[in-house]
Amino acid sequence: MTTSIVTDVPEIAQAAHAPARTATPAKDLYFALLADPLGNSRAAEDFLRAQIASVQAIPADLPPTLAQLPGWVQARTDAVGAEYREYLDARKAGAARRYFSNRSHALNFLKTVAPTKLVDGAWLYGLLRHWDNPDFHPLIKTYLEELGEGVPDKNHVTIYRKLLATHGCEGWEHLGERHFVQGAIQLALGHNADRFLPEVIGYNLGYEQLPLHLLITSYELNEFGIDPYYFTLHVTVDNAASGHAQKAVQALNDLMPRVGDRAAFYRRVIDGYRLNELGAGTNAVIAEFDLQDELVEILAQKSVVGKNMHSDYCRVAGRSVNDWLGQPEQIPGFLSALESAGWIKRGEDVENSRFWRLIHGERAEMFGVFSAYEQQVLRDWIVTSPSGNGTAKEGRMLTHRARQRTLDNLGQHLDRSSSYPERGLIRRRAARATEQDSEGDNELGLLEQRVASAAGKQEAMQLLGELMSPAHHHGAAGLMATRMYTKLLEI
């Protein structure tokens, strides 16, 4: 059926619109739904209705008929591919990186988008209960693939958590409200999937399209020696031929009502599609990074504890360090005083700065005070000339892929899934675990027992689905439940 509600407009923008204000702010709802989704279901529904109302005036570029959707997806993919080729040609010709000015900028990006990445796929969670309806299988399989089908090294949230931990990117929980909007939308949709099914389908259709920023982000993270696998994985699984983009179109075709108001259903699909625009988008958070501001913010946070931890004999510009740290607004002046006193030498190698030697190295007096990310911010700030006309020359940085090849050649490639034992679909065990079983292994054994003793497949799938929620699927029990659900879905 043809509808007349979609206009031919430019490609959907990246989160350029402000979300609606609700009784429960997005950030509060985000953590509430992870902790107690049932107790916050009404707040989630109210939040979604407010956001849907707020996007009504946003133009969407979906085609007017379902038959045109495959061509629409392919055209978007071709356009992104052409733009990416132009980017690569420009880089080969000597152009600067488009997104990240330095390594700390790239790491800041990882932290800033963490609230969204750490609930990846959540909008589809509520569809697991429809395992016995083949029309839902494209979306269910998309969710299972977001969960890596229970394999830790493929579970998107597990991958991202490891990425954050590797680079010391803690503190994402303290980000501002707008950074939690997309995550709150995803969680709210996932826990209200039946009530907002058209919006879930539309949101999924928009989210699973390949964006240019995903390709460029992967390329530039690799240049800084940061593992881009989380991002390259999305490039491959979201492909328009057989991946999530294709499944998104298939799901819309399969779930479009045969009887009833198809035009009204499609209008709601478009509303869900528009929800992708709300909150802080990728391009916006990248553009907002300021190295000086980030360093000041880090030191201000440290000052809460550090203002009472320094001896009075250490003075800068005639004032004790405790005095400088007593009020956060004095931090910029403190940095200037450190420069004037020669403790920090901007535009030179970091080892020439006494302040750097205090925090970096095993015998440094302030060892452990600054995380890896915080040290990177300070390093980049020090080596950058105060005038902004260049940085101190540092050694050539290996790309992440080059580092991995070096490790492989040295025989240091490790099996990262060893802490999550692979188990069979259902393996009967003794009712009581042996004393030698670890607590985690005992939990998996109990899960096997409960599934094996289920009255039928319906009960087993319900049990497994509960462990596959956005809050739990990346834990050992959730990963095993995902593996078992995936196998049972195929039986």
Short mmCIF file of C-alpha atoms in Angstrom, two decimals:
data_model
loop_
_atom_site.label_atom_id
_atom_site.label_comp_id
_atom_site.label_asym_id
_atom_site.label_seq_id
_atom_site.Cartn_x
_atom_site.Cartn_y
_atom_site.Cartn_z
CA MET A 1 0.00 0.00 0.00
CA THR A 2 1.24 3.46 -0.87
CA THR A 3 1.30 6.19 1.74
CA SER A 4 1.77 9.92 1.26
CA ILE A 5 3.42 10.81 4.53
CA VAL A 6 7.11 10.54 3.62
CA THR A 7 8.82 13.29 1.69
CA ASP A 8 12.01 13.16 -0.33
CA VAL A 9 14.45 14.91 2.01
CA PRO A 10 18.17 14.68 2.78
CA GLU A 11 19.55 11.74 4.70
CA ILE A 12 18.56 11.63 8.35
CA ALA A 13 20.94 13.78 10.40
CA GLN A 14 23.00 12.57 13.32
CA ALA A 15 21.15 13.49 16.51
CA ALA A 16 20.62 17.15 15.68
CA HIS A 17 17.43 17.66 17.70
CA ALA A 18 16.75 18.14 21.39
CA PRO A 19 14.72 15.45 23.16
CA ALA A 20 11.51 16.22 25.00
CA ARG A 21 11.71 16.95 28.71
CA THR A 22 10.02 14.30 30.81
CA ALA A 23 9.19 13.68 34.46
CA THR A 24 12.01 11.14 34.55
CA PRO A 25 15.16 12.53 32.88
CA ALA A 26 16.86 10.30 30.31
CA LYS A 27 19.90 9.70 32.50
CA ASP A 28 17.82 8.67 35.50
CA LEU A 29 15.64 6.43 33.34
CA TYR A 30 18.70 4.82 31.77
CA PHE A 31 20.05 3.54 35.08
CA ALA A 32 16.57 2.80 36.44
CA LEU A 33 15.74 0.50 33.52
CA LEU A 34 19.01 -1.36 33.94
CA ALA A 35 18.32 -1.86 37.65
CA ASP A 36 14.54 -2.46 37.68
CA PRO A 37 12.77 -2.45 34.29
CA LEU A 38 9.43 -3.69 35.65
CA GLY A 39 9.30 -1.06 38.36
CA ASN A 40 10.00 1.68 35.83
CA SER A 41 7.85 0.50 32.93
CA ARG A 42 5.36 3.37 33.26
CA ALA A 43 8.14 5.95 33.31
CA ALA A 44 9.65 4.31 30.22
CA GLU A 45 6.33 4.43 28.38
CA ASP A 46 5.77 8.09 29.28
CA PHE A 47 9.33 8.89 28.18
CA LEU A 48 8.82 7.22 24.79
CA ARG A 49 5.51 8.95 24.14
CA ALA A 50 7.09 12.32 24.88
CA GLN A 51 10.03 11.65 22.56
CA ILE A 52 7.75 10.44 19.77
CA ALA A 53 5.71 13.61 20.07
CA SER A 54 8.88 15.69 19.87
CA VAL A 55 10.05 14.24 16.52
CA GLN A 56 6.87 14.78 14.52
CA ALA A 57 8.26 17.76 12.62
CA ILE A 58 11.58 16.12 11.77
CA PRO A 59 11.77 15.20 8.08
CA ALA A 60 12.49 11.59 7.17
CA ASP A 61 13.84 10.21 3.92
CA LEU A 62 12.11 6.82 3.89
CA PRO A 63 10.56 5.92 0.51
CA PRO A 64 6.76 6.04 0.15
CA THR A 65 6.37 2.30 -0.55
CA LEU A 66 7.80 -0.84 0.99
CA ALA A 67 8.81 -2.09 -2.44
CA GLN A 68 11.27 0.80 -2.70
CA LEU A 69 13.03 0.06 0.60
CA PRO A 70 15.72 -2.31 -0.75
CA GLY A 71 16.69 0.24 -3.38
CA TRP A 72 16.70 2.99 -0.76
CA VAL A 73 19.08 0.98 1.44
CA GLN A 74 21.39 0.24 -1.49
CA ALA A 75 21.43 3.88 -2.61
CA ARG A 76 22.39 5.01 0.88
CA THR A 77 25.10 2.38 1.07
CA ASP A 78 26.49 3.39 -2.31
CA ALA A 79 26.52 7.06 -1.32
CA VAL A 80 28.36 6.32 1.94
CA GLY A 81 30.84 4.13 0.07
CA ALA A 82 31.57 6.91 -2.43
CA GLU A 83 32.09 9.46 0.37
CA TYR A 84 34.41 7.09 2.20
CA ARG A 85 36.46 6.55 -0.96
CA GLU A 86 36.81 10.33 -1.25
CA TYR A 87 37.98 10.45 2.35
CA LEU A 88 40.60 7.73 1.76
CA ASP A 89 41.85 9.43 -1.41
CA ALA A 90 42.20 12.71 0.50
CA ARG A 91 44.12 11.02 3.32
CA LYS A 92 46.48 9.36 0.86
CA ALA A 93 47.05 12.79 -0.67
CA GLY A 94 48.17 14.13 2.70
CA ALA A 95 44.95 15.45 4.24
CA ALA A 96 44.70 15.52 8.04
CA ARG A 97 42.45 13.23 10.02
CA ARG A 98 38.87 14.41 9.81
CA TYR A 99 37.70 13.44 13.30
CA PHE A 100 40.43 13.08 15.91
CA SER A 101 43.09 15.70 16.54
CA ASN A 102 45.10 13.48 18.90
CA ARG A 103 44.88 10.19 20.77
CA SER A 104 43.11 11.62 23.80
CA HIS A 105 40.46 13.05 21.47
CA ALA A 106 39.83 9.53 20.15
CA LEU A 107 39.69 8.06 23.65
CA ASN A 108 37.34 10.81 24.78
CA PHE A 109 35.02 9.80 21.97
CA LEU A 110 35.00 6.20 23.24
CA LYS A 111 34.01 7.39 26.70
CA THR A 112 31.45 9.94 25.53
CA VAL A 113 29.43 7.48 23.42
CA ALA A 114 29.69 4.71 26.04
CA PRO A 115 26.12 5.10 27.41
CA THR A 116 24.75 4.18 23.99
CA LYS A 117 27.29 1.50 23.11
CA LEU A 118 26.86 -0.30 26.43
CA VAL A 119 23.20 -1.07 25.69
CA ASP A 120 23.80 -2.00 22.06
CA GLY A 121 20.79 -3.81 20.60
CA ALA A 122 18.60 -3.16 23.66
CA TRP A 123 15.67 -1.89 21.56
CA LEU A 124 15.08 -5.45 20.30
CA TYR A 125 15.16 -7.25 23.64
CA GLY A 126 11.39 -7.41 24.15
CA LEU A 127 10.92 -9.38 20.93
CA LEU A 128 12.58 -12.52 22.32
CA ARG A 129 9.21 -13.73 23.63
CA HIS A 130 8.02 -14.05 20.01
CA TRP A 131 10.50 -16.84 19.22
CA ASP A 132 7.68 -19.05 17.89
CA ASN A 133 6.63 -16.52 15.22
CA PRO A 134 8.90 -16.67 12.13
CA ASP A 135 7.97 -13.10 11.20
CA PHE A 136 9.96 -11.90 14.21
CA HIS A 137 13.03 -14.00 13.46
CA PRO A 138 14.93 -11.35 11.43
CA LEU A 139 14.78 -8.97 14.42
CA ILE A 140 15.43 -11.70 16.99
CA LYS A 141 18.46 -12.88 15.03
CA THR A 142 19.69 -9.29 14.86
CA TYR A 143 19.49 -9.12 18.66
CA LEU A 144 21.29 -12.45 18.99
CA GLU A 145 24.07 -11.19 16.74
CA GLU A 146 24.36 -8.01 18.83
CA LEU A 147 24.88 -10.42 21.73
CA GLY A 148 27.47 -12.35 19.73
CA GLU A 149 25.21 -15.41 19.95
CA GLY A 150 26.72 -15.90 23.39
CA VAL A 151 30.39 -15.85 22.36
CA PRO A 152 32.22 -13.32 24.58
CA ASP A 153 34.56 -12.09 21.86
CA LYS A 154 31.56 -11.30 19.65
CA ASN A 155 29.18 -9.83 22.24
CA HIS A 156 29.08 -6.13 21.41
CA VAL A 157 28.73 -4.90 24.98
CA THR A 158 31.53 -7.18 26.21
CA ILE A 159 33.79 -5.90 23.43
CA TYR A 160 33.06 -2.29 24.31
CA ARG A 161 33.48 -2.80 28.05
CA LYS A 162 36.90 -4.28 27.39
CA LEU A 163 37.79 -1.38 25.11
CA LEU A 164 36.94 1.14 27.83
CA ALA A 165 38.86 -0.81 30.49
CA THR A 166 41.93 -1.20 28.27
CA HIS A 167 42.30 2.56 27.90
CA GLY A 168 41.20 3.66 31.37
CA CYS A 169 38.10 5.40 30.05
CA GLU A 170 36.22 5.38 33.33
CA GLY A 171 33.71 7.93 34.49
CA TRP A 172 31.23 7.74 31.61
CA GLU A 173 28.48 7.47 34.25
CA HIS A 174 29.06 11.16 35.05
CA LEU A 175 28.37 12.41 31.54
CA GLY A 176 25.57 14.90 31.00
CA GLU A 177 21.91 14.22 30.32
CA ARG A 178 21.97 14.34 26.53
CA HIS A 179 24.58 11.58 26.33
CA PHE A 180 22.04 9.16 27.82
CA VAL A 181 19.11 9.99 25.54
CA GLN A 182 19.78 7.35 22.89
CA GLY A 183 20.52 4.68 25.48
CA ALA A 184 17.32 5.53 27.37
CA ILE A 185 15.32 5.32 24.13
CA GLN A 186 16.83 1.93 23.32
CA LEU A 187 16.13 0.54 26.79
CA ALA A 188 12.60 1.97 26.87
CA LEU A 189 11.80 0.44 23.47
CA GLY A 190 13.27 -2.90 24.49
CA HIS A 191 11.15 -3.09 27.62
CA ASN A 192 7.98 -1.92 25.83
CA ALA A 193 8.44 -3.70 22.51
CA ASP A 194 4.91 -5.03 22.13
CA ARG A 195 3.29 -1.67 22.87
CA PHE A 196 5.65 0.17 20.50
CA LEU A 197 6.30 -2.50 17.87
CA PRO A 198 6.09 -0.15 14.82
CA GLU A 199 8.48 2.29 16.51
CA VAL A 200 10.89 -0.54 17.34
CA ILE A 201 10.86 -1.59 13.68
CA GLY A 202 11.42 1.98 12.51
CA TYR A 203 14.15 2.69 15.04
CA ASN A 204 15.90 -0.51 14.02
CA LEU A 205 15.59 0.40 10.35
CA GLY A 206 17.35 3.72 10.96
CA TYR A 207 19.96 2.47 13.40
CA GLU A 208 21.12 -0.41 11.22
CA GLN A 209 21.95 1.72 8.16
CA LEU A 210 25.67 2.12 7.50
CA PRO A 211 26.78 5.67 8.42
CA LEU A 212 29.90 7.34 7.07
CA HIS A 213 31.14 8.18 10.57
CA LEU A 214 31.42 4.47 11.40
CA LEU A 215 33.93 3.90 8.59
CA ILE A 216 35.99 7.00 9.35
CA THR A 217 35.97 6.32 13.09
CA SER A 218 37.31 2.79 12.53
CA TYR A 219 40.07 4.08 10.26
CA GLU A 220 41.27 6.81 12.61
CA LEU A 221 41.06 4.75 15.81
CA ASN A 222 43.32 2.18 14.18
CA GLU A 223 45.82 4.93 13.34
CA PHE A 224 46.10 5.76 17.04
CA GLY A 225 46.74 2.15 17.99
CA ILE A 226 43.20 1.73 19.39
CA ASP A 227 41.41 -1.51 18.57
CA PRO A 228 38.63 -0.59 16.08
CA TYR A 229 37.03 -4.05 16.14
CA TYR A 230 33.81 -2.93 17.80
CA PHE A 231 33.29 -0.45 14.96
CA THR A 232 34.50 -2.63 12.09
CA LEU A 233 32.23 -5.40 13.37
CA HIS A 234 29.27 -3.09 12.86
CA VAL A 235 30.41 -2.32 9.34
CA THR A 236 30.27 -6.02 8.49
CA VAL A 237 27.14 -7.12 10.39
CA ASP A 238 25.09 -4.12 9.22
CA ASN A 239 25.72 -4.78 5.53
CA ALA A 240 22.87 -4.22 3.09
CA ALA A 241 23.23 -7.59 1.32
CA SER A 242 22.75 -10.07 4.16
CA GLY A 243 23.31 -8.17 7.41
CA HIS A 244 21.23 -6.17 9.83
CA ALA A 245 20.24 -3.54 7.27
CA GLN A 246 18.74 -6.25 5.09
CA LYS A 247 17.06 -7.93 8.07
CA ALA A 248 15.55 -4.57 9.05
CA VAL A 249 13.81 -4.28 5.68
CA GLN A 250 12.71 -7.92 5.79
CA ALA A 251 11.24 -7.46 9.26
CA LEU A 252 9.19 -4.46 8.20
CA ASN A 253 7.78 -6.40 5.26
CA ASP A 254 7.01 -9.43 7.42
CA LEU A 255 5.40 -7.51 10.28
CA MET A 256 3.42 -4.95 8.30
CA PRO A 257 -0.23 -5.77 9.11
CA ARG A 258 -2.18 -7.64 6.46
CA VAL A 259 -5.48 -6.47 7.91
CA GLY A 260 -5.93 -3.06 9.45
CA ASP A 261 -4.56 0.41 8.84
CA ARG A 262 -1.22 -0.16 7.12
CA ALA A 263 -0.69 3.57 6.58
CA ALA A 264 -1.04 4.27 10.31
CA PHE A 265 1.42 1.47 11.08
CA TYR A 266 3.92 2.93 8.62
CA ARG A 267 3.52 6.39 10.14
CA ARG A 268 4.54 4.91 13.48
CA VAL A 269 7.49 3.18 11.81
CA ILE A 270 8.63 6.59 10.60
CA ASP A 271 8.30 8.00 14.12
CA GLY A 272 10.60 5.25 15.36
CA TYR A 273 13.02 6.00 12.55
CA ARG A 274 13.12 9.66 13.59
CA LEU A 275 13.98 8.77 17.19
CA ASN A 276 17.53 8.11 15.99
CA GLU A 277 17.98 11.87 15.73
CA LEU A 278 17.62 12.72 19.41
CA GLY A 279 20.42 13.28 21.91
CA ALA A 280 24.16 13.66 21.39
CA GLY A 281 25.21 12.23 18.01
CA THR A 282 28.61 10.98 16.92
CA ASN A 283 29.63 14.01 14.89
CA ALA A 284 28.51 16.40 17.61
CA VAL A 285 30.46 14.79 20.45
CA ILE A 286 33.58 14.60 18.29
CA ALA A 287 33.35 18.28 17.34
CA GLU A 288 32.85 19.42 20.94
CA PHE A 289 36.11 18.05 22.33
CA ASP A 290 38.54 20.67 23.64
CA LEU A 291 41.87 19.41 25.01
CA GLN A 292 42.38 22.25 27.49
CA ASP A 293 38.83 22.01 28.83
CA GLU A 294 39.12 18.25 29.24
CA LEU A 295 42.35 18.55 31.22
CA VAL A 296 40.84 21.24 33.46
CA GLU A 297 37.82 19.01 34.09
CA ILE A 298 40.05 16.05 34.99
CA LEU A 299 42.09 18.12 37.46
CA ALA A 300 38.94 19.64 38.94
CA GLN A 301 37.63 16.14 39.65
CA LYS A 302 40.97 15.17 41.20
CA SER A 303 40.93 18.27 43.38
CA VAL A 304 37.95 16.98 45.38
CA VAL A 305 40.30 14.50 47.07
CA GLY A 306 43.68 16.03 46.27
CA LYS A 307 43.04 19.40 47.94
CA ASN A 308 43.98 17.92 51.31
CA MET A 309 46.65 15.42 50.26
CA HIS A 310 49.73 17.57 49.55
CA SER A 311 52.40 18.75 51.94
CA ASP A 312 52.71 22.51 52.41
CA TYR A 313 56.43 22.53 51.58
CA CYS A 314 55.57 22.06 47.90
CA ARG A 315 54.60 25.52 46.63
CA VAL A 316 53.83 26.87 43.17
CA ALA A 317 53.86 30.64 42.60
CA GLY A 318 54.03 31.13 46.35
CA ARG A 319 50.94 29.04 47.10
CA SER A 320 50.60 25.49 48.36
CA VAL A 321 49.20 22.85 46.04
CA ASN A 322 46.36 22.29 48.50
CA ASP A 323 45.51 25.98 48.22
CA TRP A 324 45.49 25.82 44.42
CA LEU A 325 43.21 22.77 44.47
CA GLY A 326 40.88 24.21 47.10
CA GLN A 327 38.51 25.62 44.50
CA PRO A 328 37.98 23.99 41.06
CA GLU A 329 37.77 27.35 39.28
CA GLN A 330 41.45 27.93 40.13
CA ILE A 331 42.62 24.98 38.00
CA PRO A 332 43.37 27.01 34.82
CA GLY A 333 45.47 29.39 36.89
CA PHE A 334 47.24 26.45 38.53
CA LEU A 335 48.21 25.08 35.11
CA SER A 336 49.54 28.49 34.07
CA ALA A 337 51.54 28.69 37.29
CA LEU A 338 53.03 25.24 36.67
CA GLU A 339 54.13 26.43 33.22
CA SER A 340 55.61 29.66 34.53
CA ALA A 341 57.50 27.78 37.23
CA GLY A 342 58.95 25.35 34.67
CA TRP A 343 57.13 22.29 36.05
CA ILE A 344 55.44 21.91 32.65
CA LYS A 345 57.19 22.69 29.36
CA ARG A 346 54.59 22.93 26.62
CA GLY A 347 55.54 21.91 23.10
CA GLU A 348 58.39 19.67 24.32
CA ASP A 349 58.74 15.96 25.00
CA VAL A 350 56.78 15.04 28.13
CA GLU A 351 59.88 13.74 29.89
CA ASN A 352 61.17 17.32 30.02
CA SER A 353 58.27 18.25 32.32
CA ARG A 354 58.79 17.62 36.02
CA PHE A 355 55.04 17.39 36.59
CA TRP A 356 54.78 14.52 34.08
CA ARG A 357 57.56 12.61 35.84
CA LEU A 358 55.59 12.92 39.09
CA ILE A 359 52.64 10.97 37.70
CA HIS A 360 54.15 8.62 35.13
CA GLY A 361 56.40 5.66 35.80
CA GLU A 362 56.51 2.93 38.44
CA ARG A 363 58.54 5.04 40.88
CA ALA A 364 56.61 8.25 40.27
CA GLU A 365 55.50 9.95 43.48
CA MET A 366 51.92 10.18 42.18
CA PHE A 367 51.82 6.74 40.56
CA GLY A 368 48.26 5.49 40.13
CA VAL A 369 46.56 8.86 40.65
CA PHE A 370 45.80 9.33 36.95
CA SER A 371 44.18 6.67 34.74
CA ALA A 372 45.58 5.75 31.35
CA TYR A 373 43.07 8.03 29.66
CA GLU A 374 43.83 10.94 31.99
CA GLN A 375 47.56 10.53 31.43
CA GLN A 376 46.95 10.59 27.67
CA VAL A 377 45.06 13.88 27.96
CA LEU A 378 47.89 15.41 29.98
CA ARG A 379 50.51 14.06 27.57
CA ASP A 380 48.75 15.49 24.53
CA TRP A 381 48.29 18.83 26.26
CA ILE A 382 51.96 19.05 27.24
CA VAL A 383 53.38 18.18 23.83
CA THR A 384 51.04 20.65 22.13
CA SER A 385 52.55 24.10 21.77
CA PRO A 386 50.63 26.80 23.70
CA SER A 387 50.25 28.69 20.44
CA GLY A 388 48.63 25.64 18.84
CA ASN A 389 51.17 25.74 16.01
CA GLY A 390 52.35 22.17 16.31
CA THR A 391 53.41 19.52 18.78
CA ALA A 392 56.63 18.02 20.01
CA LYS A 393 57.85 15.29 17.69
CA GLU A 394 57.14 11.87 19.14
CA GLY A 395 58.03 8.41 17.99
CA ARG A 396 56.00 6.83 15.19
CA MET A 397 52.86 5.21 16.55
CA LEU A 398 52.03 1.72 15.33
CA THR A 399 48.48 1.18 14.17
CA HIS A 400 46.44 -1.32 16.13
CA ARG A 401 46.63 -3.84 13.30
CA ALA A 402 50.42 -3.51 13.14
CA ARG A 403 50.63 -4.11 16.88
CA GLN A 404 48.48 -7.20 16.58
CA ARG A 405 50.69 -8.60 13.81
CA THR A 406 53.71 -8.03 16.03
CA LEU A 407 52.08 -9.85 18.94
CA ASP A 408 51.04 -12.72 16.70
CA ASN A 409 54.57 -13.07 15.39
CA LEU A 410 55.85 -13.23 18.97
CA GLY A 411 53.35 -15.94 19.81
CA GLN A 412 51.55 -13.76 22.33
CA HIS A 413 48.08 -13.96 20.85
CA LEU A 414 45.88 -15.04 23.76
CA ASP A 415 42.54 -16.82 23.88
CA ARG A 416 40.42 -14.06 25.41
CA SER A 417 37.40 -16.27 25.90
CA SER A 418 39.04 -18.63 28.39
CA SER A 419 37.20 -17.09 31.33
CA TYR A 420 33.86 -17.99 29.76
CA PRO A 421 33.75 -21.77 29.35
CA GLU A 422 31.84 -22.96 26.32
CA ARG A 423 29.11 -25.37 27.34
CA GLY A 424 26.75 -27.67 25.55
CA LEU A 425 23.14 -26.82 24.83
CA ILE A 426 21.88 -28.72 27.88
CA ARG A 427 24.13 -30.95 29.89
CA ARG A 428 22.60 -32.82 32.80
CA ARG A 429 24.57 -32.55 36.02
CA ALA A 430 24.25 -33.72 39.58
CA ALA A 431 21.80 -31.65 41.59
CA ARG A 432 24.55 -30.47 43.90
CA ALA A 433 27.73 -29.01 42.44
CA THR A 434 31.02 -30.50 43.62
CA GLU A 435 33.26 -28.58 45.97
CA GLN A 436 35.77 -28.20 43.15
CA ASP A 437 33.32 -26.22 41.00
CA SER A 438 33.90 -22.47 40.99
CA GLU A 439 30.99 -20.25 41.93
CA GLY A 440 30.60 -19.07 38.33
CA ASP A 441 30.70 -22.61 36.95
CA ASN A 442 28.15 -23.66 39.57
CA GLU A 443 25.84 -20.89 38.34
CA LEU A 444 26.11 -22.19 34.80
CA GLY A 445 25.43 -25.70 36.03
CA LEU A 446 22.30 -24.52 37.82
CA LEU A 447 21.17 -22.81 34.63
CA GLU A 448 21.59 -26.05 32.72
CA GLN A 449 19.56 -27.87 35.32
CA ARG A 450 16.71 -25.38 35.21
CA VAL A 451 16.51 -25.46 31.43
CA ALA A 452 16.72 -29.25 31.36
CA SER A 453 13.88 -29.51 33.86
CA ALA A 454 11.63 -26.97 32.12
CA ALA A 455 8.12 -28.20 31.35
CA GLY A 456 8.56 -27.40 27.68
CA LYS A 457 10.26 -25.18 25.13
CA GLN A 458 8.06 -22.20 25.98
CA GLU A 459 9.16 -22.25 29.62
CA ALA A 460 12.81 -22.79 28.66
CA MET A 461 12.82 -19.87 26.22
CA GLN A 462 11.20 -17.59 28.78
CA LEU A 463 13.83 -18.50 31.37
CA LEU A 464 16.67 -17.90 28.93
CA GLY A 465 15.15 -14.65 27.69
CA GLU A 466 15.13 -13.19 31.20
CA LEU A 467 18.92 -13.68 31.39
CA MET A 468 19.40 -12.03 27.99
CA SER A 469 18.22 -8.59 29.10
CA PRO A 470 20.39 -5.52 28.37
CA ALA A 471 21.56 -5.54 31.99
CA HIS A 472 22.61 -9.20 32.11
CA HIS A 473 23.38 -10.67 28.68
CA HIS A 474 27.11 -9.88 28.85
CA GLY A 475 27.66 -11.78 32.11
CA ALA A 476 28.64 -15.47 32.18
CA ALA A 477 25.07 -16.69 32.75
CA GLY A 478 23.69 -14.31 30.12
CA LEU A 479 26.24 -15.43 27.56
CA MET A 480 25.42 -19.07 28.17
CA ALA A 481 21.69 -18.34 28.04
CA THR A 482 22.22 -16.65 24.68
CA ARG A 483 24.05 -19.69 23.31
CA MET A 484 21.26 -21.97 24.48
CA TYR A 485 18.49 -19.69 23.17
CA THR A 486 20.22 -19.49 19.79
CA LYS A 487 20.38 -23.28 19.54
CA LEU A 488 16.79 -23.79 20.68
CA LEU A 489 15.52 -21.17 18.21
CA GLU A 490 16.83 -23.36 15.39
CA ILE A 491 15.18 -26.56 16.65
#
